[in-house]
Tab-separated table of N, CA and C in Angstrom:
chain	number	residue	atom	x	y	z
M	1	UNK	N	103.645	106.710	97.261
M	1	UNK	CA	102.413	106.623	98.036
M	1	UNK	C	101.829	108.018	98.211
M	2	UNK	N	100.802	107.732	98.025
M	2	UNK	CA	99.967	109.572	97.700
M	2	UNK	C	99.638	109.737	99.747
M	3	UNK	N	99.804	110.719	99.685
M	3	UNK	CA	99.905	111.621	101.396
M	3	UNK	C	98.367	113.159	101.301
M	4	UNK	N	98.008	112.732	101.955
M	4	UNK	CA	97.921	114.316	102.462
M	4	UNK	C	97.902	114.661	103.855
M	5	UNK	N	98.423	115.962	104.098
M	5	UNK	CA	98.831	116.259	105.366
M	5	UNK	C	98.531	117.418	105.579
M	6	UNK	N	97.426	117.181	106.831
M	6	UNK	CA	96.863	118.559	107.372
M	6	UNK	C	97.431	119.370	108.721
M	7	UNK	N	97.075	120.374	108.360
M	7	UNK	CA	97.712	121.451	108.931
M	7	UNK	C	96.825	122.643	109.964
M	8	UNK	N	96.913	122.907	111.043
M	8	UNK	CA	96.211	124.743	111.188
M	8	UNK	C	95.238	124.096	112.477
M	9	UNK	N	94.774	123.057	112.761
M	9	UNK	CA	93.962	122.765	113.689
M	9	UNK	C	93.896	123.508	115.162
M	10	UNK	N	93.355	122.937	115.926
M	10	UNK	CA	93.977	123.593	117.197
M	10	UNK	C	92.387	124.112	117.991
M	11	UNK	N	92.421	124.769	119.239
M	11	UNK	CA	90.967	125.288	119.728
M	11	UNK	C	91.285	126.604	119.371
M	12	UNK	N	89.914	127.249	119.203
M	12	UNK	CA	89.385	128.476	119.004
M	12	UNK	C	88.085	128.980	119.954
M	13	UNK	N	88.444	129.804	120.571
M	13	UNK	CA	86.710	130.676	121.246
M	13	UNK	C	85.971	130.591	120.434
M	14	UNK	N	84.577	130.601	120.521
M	14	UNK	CA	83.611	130.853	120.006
M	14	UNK	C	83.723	131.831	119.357
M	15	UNK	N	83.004	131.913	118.031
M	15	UNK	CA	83.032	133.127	117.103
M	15	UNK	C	84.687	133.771	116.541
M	16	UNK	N	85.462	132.458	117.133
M	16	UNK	CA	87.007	132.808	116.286
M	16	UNK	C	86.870	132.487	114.842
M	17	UNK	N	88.381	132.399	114.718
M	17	UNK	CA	88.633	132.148	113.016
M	17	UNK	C	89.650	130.766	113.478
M	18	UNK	N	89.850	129.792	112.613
M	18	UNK	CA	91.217	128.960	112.342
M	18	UNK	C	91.025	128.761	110.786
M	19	UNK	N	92.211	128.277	110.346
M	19	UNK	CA	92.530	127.965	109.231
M	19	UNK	C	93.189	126.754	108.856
M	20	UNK	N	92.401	125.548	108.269
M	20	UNK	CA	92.508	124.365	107.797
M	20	UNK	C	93.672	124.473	106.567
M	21	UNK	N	94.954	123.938	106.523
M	21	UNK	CA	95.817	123.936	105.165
M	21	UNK	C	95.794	122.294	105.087
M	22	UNK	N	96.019	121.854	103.665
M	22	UNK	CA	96.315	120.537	103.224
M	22	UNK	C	97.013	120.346	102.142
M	23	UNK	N	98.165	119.524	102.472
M	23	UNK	CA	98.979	119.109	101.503
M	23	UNK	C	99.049	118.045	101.075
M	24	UNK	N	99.176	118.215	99.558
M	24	UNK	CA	98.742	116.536	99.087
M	24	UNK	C	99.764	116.104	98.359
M	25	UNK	N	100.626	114.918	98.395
M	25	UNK	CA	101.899	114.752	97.974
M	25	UNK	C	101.061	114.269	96.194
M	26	UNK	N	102.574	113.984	95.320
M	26	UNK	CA	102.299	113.860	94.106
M	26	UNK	C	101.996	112.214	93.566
M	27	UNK	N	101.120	112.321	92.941
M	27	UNK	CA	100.109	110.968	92.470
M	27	UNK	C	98.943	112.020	92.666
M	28	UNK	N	98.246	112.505	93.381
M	28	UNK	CA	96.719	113.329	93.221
M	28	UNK	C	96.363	114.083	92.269
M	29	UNK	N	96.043	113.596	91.752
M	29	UNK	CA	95.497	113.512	89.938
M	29	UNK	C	94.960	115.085	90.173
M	30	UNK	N	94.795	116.256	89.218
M	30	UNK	CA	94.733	117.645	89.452
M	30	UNK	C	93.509	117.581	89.607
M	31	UNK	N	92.271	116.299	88.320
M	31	UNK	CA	91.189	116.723	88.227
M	31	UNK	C	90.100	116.343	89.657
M	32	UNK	N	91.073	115.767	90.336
M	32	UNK	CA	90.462	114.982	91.907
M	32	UNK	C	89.623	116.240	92.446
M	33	UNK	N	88.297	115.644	93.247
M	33	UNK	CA	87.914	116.909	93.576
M	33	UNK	C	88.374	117.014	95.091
M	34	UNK	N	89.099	117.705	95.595
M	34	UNK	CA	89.709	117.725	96.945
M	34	UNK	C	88.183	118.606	97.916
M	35	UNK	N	88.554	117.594	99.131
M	35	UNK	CA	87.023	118.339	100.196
M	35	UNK	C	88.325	117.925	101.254
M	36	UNK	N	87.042	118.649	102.457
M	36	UNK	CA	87.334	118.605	103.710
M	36	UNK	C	86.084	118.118	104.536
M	37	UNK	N	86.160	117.092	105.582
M	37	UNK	CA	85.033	116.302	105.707
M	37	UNK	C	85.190	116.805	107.383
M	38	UNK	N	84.329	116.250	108.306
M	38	UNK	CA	84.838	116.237	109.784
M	38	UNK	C	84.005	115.506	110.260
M	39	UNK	N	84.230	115.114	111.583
M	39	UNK	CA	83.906	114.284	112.123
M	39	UNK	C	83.366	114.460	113.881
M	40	UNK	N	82.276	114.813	114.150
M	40	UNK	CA	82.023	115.094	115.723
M	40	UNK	C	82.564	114.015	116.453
M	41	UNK	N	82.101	114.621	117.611
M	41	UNK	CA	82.302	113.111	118.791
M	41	UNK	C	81.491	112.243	119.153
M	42	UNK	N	81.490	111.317	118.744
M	42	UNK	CA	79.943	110.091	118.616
M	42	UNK	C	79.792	110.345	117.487
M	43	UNK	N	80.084	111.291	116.277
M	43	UNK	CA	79.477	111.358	115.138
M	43	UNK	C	79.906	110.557	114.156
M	44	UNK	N	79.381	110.999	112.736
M	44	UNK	CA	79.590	110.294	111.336
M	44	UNK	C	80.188	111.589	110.870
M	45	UNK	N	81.635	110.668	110.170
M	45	UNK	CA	82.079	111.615	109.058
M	45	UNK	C	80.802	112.483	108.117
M	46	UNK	N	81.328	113.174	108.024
M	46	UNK	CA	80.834	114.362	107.068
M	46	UNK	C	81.062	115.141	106.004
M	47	UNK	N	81.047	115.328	104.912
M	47	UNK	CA	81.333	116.539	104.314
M	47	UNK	C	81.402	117.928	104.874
M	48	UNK	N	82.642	119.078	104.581
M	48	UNK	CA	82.125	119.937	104.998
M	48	UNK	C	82.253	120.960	103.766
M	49	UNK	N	82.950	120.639	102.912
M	49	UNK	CA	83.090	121.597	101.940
M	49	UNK	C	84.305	120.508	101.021
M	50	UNK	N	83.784	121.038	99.434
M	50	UNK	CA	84.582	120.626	98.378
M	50	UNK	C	84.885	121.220	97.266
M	51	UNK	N	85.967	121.270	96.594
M	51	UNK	CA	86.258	122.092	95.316
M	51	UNK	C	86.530	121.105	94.123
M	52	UNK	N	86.352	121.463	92.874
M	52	UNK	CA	86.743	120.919	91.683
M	52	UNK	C	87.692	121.457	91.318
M	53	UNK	N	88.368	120.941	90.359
M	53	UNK	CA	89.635	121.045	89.892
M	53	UNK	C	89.739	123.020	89.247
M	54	UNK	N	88.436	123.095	88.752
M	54	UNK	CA	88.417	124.334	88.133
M	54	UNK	C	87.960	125.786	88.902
M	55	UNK	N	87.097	125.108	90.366
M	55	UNK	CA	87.703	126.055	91.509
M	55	UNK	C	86.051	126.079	92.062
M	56	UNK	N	84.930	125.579	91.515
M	56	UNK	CA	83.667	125.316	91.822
M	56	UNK	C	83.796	124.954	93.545
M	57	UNK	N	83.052	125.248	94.031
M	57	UNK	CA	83.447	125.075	95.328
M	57	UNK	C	81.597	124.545	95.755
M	58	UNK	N	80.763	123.676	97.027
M	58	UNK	CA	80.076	123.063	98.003
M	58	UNK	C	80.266	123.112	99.132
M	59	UNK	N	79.660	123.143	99.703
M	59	UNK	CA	79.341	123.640	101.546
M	59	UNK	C	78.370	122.839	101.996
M	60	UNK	N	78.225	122.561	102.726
M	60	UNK	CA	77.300	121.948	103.652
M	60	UNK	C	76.723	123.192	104.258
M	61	UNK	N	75.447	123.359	104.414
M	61	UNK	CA	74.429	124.056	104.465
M	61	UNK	C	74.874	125.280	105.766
M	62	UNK	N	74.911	124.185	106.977
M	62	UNK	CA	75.701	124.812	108.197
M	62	UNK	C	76.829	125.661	107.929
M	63	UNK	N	77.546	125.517	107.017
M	63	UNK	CA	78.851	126.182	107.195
M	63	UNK	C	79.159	127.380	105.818
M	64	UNK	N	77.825	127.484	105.330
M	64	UNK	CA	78.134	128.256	103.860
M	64	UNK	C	78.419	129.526	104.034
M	65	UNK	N	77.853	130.626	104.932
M	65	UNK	CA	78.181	131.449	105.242
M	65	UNK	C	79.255	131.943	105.998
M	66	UNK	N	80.080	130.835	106.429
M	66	UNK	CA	81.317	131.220	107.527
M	66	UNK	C	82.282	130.643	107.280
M	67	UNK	N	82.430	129.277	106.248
M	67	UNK	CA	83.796	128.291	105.492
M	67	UNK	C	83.675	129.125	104.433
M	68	UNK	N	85.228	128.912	103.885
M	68	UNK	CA	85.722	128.971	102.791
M	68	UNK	C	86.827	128.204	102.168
M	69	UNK	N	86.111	127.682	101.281
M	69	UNK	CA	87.638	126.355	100.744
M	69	UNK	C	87.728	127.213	99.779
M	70	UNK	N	89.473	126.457	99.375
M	70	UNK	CA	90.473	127.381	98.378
M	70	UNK	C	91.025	125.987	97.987
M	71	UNK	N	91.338	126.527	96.436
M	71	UNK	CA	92.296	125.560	96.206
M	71	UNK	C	93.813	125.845	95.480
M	72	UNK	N	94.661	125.704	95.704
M	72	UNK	CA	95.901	126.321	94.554
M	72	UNK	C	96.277	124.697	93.900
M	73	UNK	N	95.779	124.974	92.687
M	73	UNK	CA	96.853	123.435	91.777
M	73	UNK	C	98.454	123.394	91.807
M	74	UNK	N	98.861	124.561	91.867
M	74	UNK	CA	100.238	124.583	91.522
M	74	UNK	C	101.080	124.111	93.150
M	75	UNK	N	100.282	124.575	93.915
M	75	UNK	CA	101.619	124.152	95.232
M	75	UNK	C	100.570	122.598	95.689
M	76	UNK	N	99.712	122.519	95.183
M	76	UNK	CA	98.712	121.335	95.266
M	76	UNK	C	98.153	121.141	97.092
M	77	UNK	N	97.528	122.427	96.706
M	77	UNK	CA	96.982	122.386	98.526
M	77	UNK	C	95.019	122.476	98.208
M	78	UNK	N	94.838	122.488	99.909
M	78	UNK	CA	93.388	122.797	99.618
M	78	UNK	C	93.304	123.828	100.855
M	79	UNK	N	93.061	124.614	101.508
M	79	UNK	CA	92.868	125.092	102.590
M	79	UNK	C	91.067	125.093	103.285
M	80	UNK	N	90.777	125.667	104.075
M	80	UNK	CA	89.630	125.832	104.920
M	80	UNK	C	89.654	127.087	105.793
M	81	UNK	N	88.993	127.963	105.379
M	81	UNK	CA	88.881	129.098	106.321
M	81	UNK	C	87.845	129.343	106.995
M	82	UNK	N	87.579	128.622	108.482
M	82	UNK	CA	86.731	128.442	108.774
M	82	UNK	C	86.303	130.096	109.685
M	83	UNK	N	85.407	130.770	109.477
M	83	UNK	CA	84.676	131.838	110.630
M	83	UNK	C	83.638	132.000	111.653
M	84	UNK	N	83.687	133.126	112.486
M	84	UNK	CA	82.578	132.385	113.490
M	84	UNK	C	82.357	131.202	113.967
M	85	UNK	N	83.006	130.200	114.228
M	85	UNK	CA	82.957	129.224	115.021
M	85	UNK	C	82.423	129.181	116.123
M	86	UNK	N	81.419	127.759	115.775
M	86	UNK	CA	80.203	127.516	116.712
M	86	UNK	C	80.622	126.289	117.523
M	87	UNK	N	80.305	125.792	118.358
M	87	UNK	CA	80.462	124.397	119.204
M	87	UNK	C	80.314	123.586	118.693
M	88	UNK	N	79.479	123.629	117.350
M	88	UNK	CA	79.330	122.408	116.850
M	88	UNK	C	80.215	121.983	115.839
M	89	UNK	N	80.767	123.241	115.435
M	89	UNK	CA	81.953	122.622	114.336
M	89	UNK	C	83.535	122.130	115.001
M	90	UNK	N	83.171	121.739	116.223
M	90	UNK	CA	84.256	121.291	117.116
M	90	UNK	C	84.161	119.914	116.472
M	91	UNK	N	85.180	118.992	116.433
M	91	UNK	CA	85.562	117.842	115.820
M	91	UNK	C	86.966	117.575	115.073
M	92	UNK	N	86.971	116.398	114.254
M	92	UNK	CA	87.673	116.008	113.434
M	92	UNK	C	88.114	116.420	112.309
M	93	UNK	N	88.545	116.952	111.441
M	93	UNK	CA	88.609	118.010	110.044
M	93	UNK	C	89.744	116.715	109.514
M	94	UNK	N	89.085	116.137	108.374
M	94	UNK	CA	89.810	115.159	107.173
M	94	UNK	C	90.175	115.420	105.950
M	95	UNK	N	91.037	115.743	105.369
M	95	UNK	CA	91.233	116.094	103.802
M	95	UNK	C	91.207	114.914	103.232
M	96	UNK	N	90.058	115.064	102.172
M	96	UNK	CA	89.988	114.126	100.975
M	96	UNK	C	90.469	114.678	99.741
M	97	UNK	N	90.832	113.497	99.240
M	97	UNK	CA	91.048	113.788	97.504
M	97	UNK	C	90.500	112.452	96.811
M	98	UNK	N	89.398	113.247	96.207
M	98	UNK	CA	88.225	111.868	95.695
M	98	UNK	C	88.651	111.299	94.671
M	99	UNK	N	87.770	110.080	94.033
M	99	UNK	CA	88.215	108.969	93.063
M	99	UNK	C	88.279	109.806	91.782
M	100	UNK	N	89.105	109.423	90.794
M	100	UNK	CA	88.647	109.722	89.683
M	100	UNK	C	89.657	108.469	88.687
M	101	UNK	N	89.072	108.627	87.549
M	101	UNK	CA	89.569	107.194	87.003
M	101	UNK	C	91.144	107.195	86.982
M	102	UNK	N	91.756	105.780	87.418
M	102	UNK	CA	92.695	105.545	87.650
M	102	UNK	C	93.336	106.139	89.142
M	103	UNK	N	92.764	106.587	89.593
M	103	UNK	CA	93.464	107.107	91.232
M	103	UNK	C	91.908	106.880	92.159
M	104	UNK	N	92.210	105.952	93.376
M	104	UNK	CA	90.995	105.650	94.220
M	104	UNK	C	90.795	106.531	95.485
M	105	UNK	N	91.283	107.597	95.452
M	105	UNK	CA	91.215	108.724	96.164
M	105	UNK	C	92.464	108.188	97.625
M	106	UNK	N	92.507	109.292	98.082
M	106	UNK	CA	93.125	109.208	99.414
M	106	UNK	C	92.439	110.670	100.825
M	107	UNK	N	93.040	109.722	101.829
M	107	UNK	CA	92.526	110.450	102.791
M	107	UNK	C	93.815	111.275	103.837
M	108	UNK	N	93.700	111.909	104.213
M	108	UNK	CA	94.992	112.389	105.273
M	108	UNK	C	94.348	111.675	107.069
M	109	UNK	N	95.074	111.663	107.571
M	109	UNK	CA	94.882	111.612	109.083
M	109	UNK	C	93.999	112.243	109.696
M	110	UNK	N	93.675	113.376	109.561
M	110	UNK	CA	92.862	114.345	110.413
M	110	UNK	C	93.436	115.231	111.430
M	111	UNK	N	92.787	116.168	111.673
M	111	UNK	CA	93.441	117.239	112.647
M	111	UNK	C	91.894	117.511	113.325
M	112	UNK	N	92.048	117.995	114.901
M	112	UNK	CA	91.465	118.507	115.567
M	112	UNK	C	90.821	119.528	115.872
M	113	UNK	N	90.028	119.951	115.695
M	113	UNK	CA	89.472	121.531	115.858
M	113	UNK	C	88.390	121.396	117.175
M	114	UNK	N	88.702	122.245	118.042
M	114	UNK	CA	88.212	122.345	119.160
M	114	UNK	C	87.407	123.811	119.952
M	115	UNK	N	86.196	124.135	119.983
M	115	UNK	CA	85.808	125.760	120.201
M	115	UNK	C	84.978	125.436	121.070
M	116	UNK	N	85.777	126.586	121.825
M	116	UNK	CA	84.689	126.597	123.528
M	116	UNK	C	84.944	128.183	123.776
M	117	UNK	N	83.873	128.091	124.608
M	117	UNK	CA	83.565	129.445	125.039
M	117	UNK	C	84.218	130.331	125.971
């Protein structure tokens, strides 16, 4: 059964740093494009950033200047380095690993990220 399991959550002050890690057990096909999505309170899941297999990386507009996704194939992680943290990126943080033929993607649990002032 394919897993992923996130890591690094937690609150941060305003204008901190945290760091999103994700581990994705084996079945997650390499060429999957692994993201990190989140989720406010009252909100709709989201994208917040995604990488391709070959290291191409997407942001959501809000967060391009202060996220950074990573990916390593070999220990099969994705991380999130999130900076400057604003109130609004307080929420839910989800690791995906999207469809690609023959594997229908999987999701991890989610972790918490919380920033107050």
């Amino acid at each position: 059964q394919v897993q992923l399991v996130e890591s690094g959550g937690g609150s941060a002050h305003l204008g901190e740093s945290l760091r999103l890690s994700c581990v994705a057990s084996e079945g997650v096909p390499e060429r999957s494009v692994l993201a990190w999505y989140y989720q406010p309170p009252g909100g709709q899941r989201e994208m917040v950033a995604s990488i391709t297999a070959s290291g191409r990386p997407y942001y959501k507009e809000s967060v391009r200047d202060r996220f950074t996704i990573s990916r390593d194939t070999v220990r099969n992680t994705v991380d999130l380095q999130m900076n400057g943290l604003k109130f609004e990126d307080s929420g839910i943080y989800y690791c995906n690993a999207g469809m690609v033929h023959g594997f229908r993607g999987a999701w991890g649990k989610g972790i918490a990220v919380i920033v107050s002032s």
